[in-house]
């Protein structure tokens, strides 16, 4: 069975044009992989992109 992917209309910019809140593409954070490590207050969190294209953030 052939799966179809939806075309990406536009990539998010590093900073949203309508606000001062930064926006990042998940694939930029993972360097086109599936996992990124994010630190906050000396704790490391793991950001994962699932096969279904969902994000999971764990300690």
CSV table of C-alpha atoms in Angstrom, one decimal:
chain,number,residue,atom,x,y,z
A,1,UNK,CA,0.0,0.0,0.0
A,2,UNK,CA,1.4,3.4,-1.0
A,3,UNK,CA,1.2,6.1,1.6
A,4,UNK,CA,0.7,9.7,0.6
A,5,UNK,CA,2.1,12.6,2.4
A,6,UNK,CA,0.5,16.0,2.4
A,7,UNK,CA,2.6,18.8,0.8
A,8,UNK,CA,4.0,21.3,3.2
A,9,UNK,CA,2.4,24.7,2.4
A,10,UNK,CA,5.2,26.7,4.0
A,11,UNK,CA,8.0,26.2,6.5
A,12,UNK,CA,7.7,28.1,9.8
A,13,UNK,CA,10.1,30.9,10.2
A,14,UNK,CA,12.6,31.2,13.1
A,15,UNK,CA,10.3,33.9,14.4
A,16,UNK,CA,6.6,34.3,13.9
A,17,UNK,CA,5.8,37.3,11.8
A,18,UNK,CA,2.6,38.1,13.9
A,19,UNK,CA,4.3,37.9,17.4
A,20,UNK,CA,7.5,38.0,19.2
A,21,UNK,CA,7.2,34.3,20.1
A,22,UNK,CA,10.0,32.3,18.4
A,23,UNK,CA,8.8,29.4,16.2
A,24,UNK,CA,11.0,26.5,15.2
A,25,UNK,CA,10.5,23.5,12.9
A,26,UNK,CA,10.8,20.3,14.8
A,27,UNK,CA,13.1,18.9,12.1
A,28,UNK,CA,15.4,21.9,12.6
A,29,UNK,CA,15.7,21.0,16.3
A,30,UNK,CA,16.4,17.4,15.6
A,31,UNK,CA,18.8,18.3,12.7
A,32,UNK,CA,16.5,16.3,10.3
A,33,UNK,CA,16.5,13.3,12.7
A,34,UNK,CA,13.9,12.1,15.1
A,35,UNK,CA,15.4,13.1,18.5
A,36,UNK,CA,16.6,16.3,20.2
A,37,UNK,CA,17.9,17.0,23.7
A,38,UNK,CA,16.5,20.2,25.3
A,39,UNK,CA,17.9,21.6,28.6
A,40,UNK,CA,15.9,23.6,31.1
A,41,UNK,CA,17.2,24.5,34.6
A,42,UNK,CA,20.0,21.9,34.5
A,43,UNK,CA,17.5,19.1,33.5
A,44,UNK,CA,17.6,17.4,30.1
A,45,UNK,CA,14.4,16.6,28.2
A,46,UNK,CA,14.1,14.4,25.1
A,47,UNK,CA,12.0,15.6,22.2
A,48,UNK,CA,11.0,12.7,19.9
A,49,UNK,CA,9.2,12.8,16.6
A,50,UNK,CA,7.1,9.6,16.2
A,51,UNK,CA,6.5,7.7,12.9
A,52,UNK,CA,3.0,9.2,13.0
A,53,UNK,CA,4.5,12.7,13.0
A,54,UNK,CA,3.6,13.5,16.6
A,55,UNK,CA,5.9,15.1,19.2
A,56,UNK,CA,6.7,13.5,22.5
A,57,UNK,CA,8.6,15.4,25.2
A,58,UNK,CA,10.0,13.4,28.2
A,59,UNK,CA,12.5,13.8,31.0
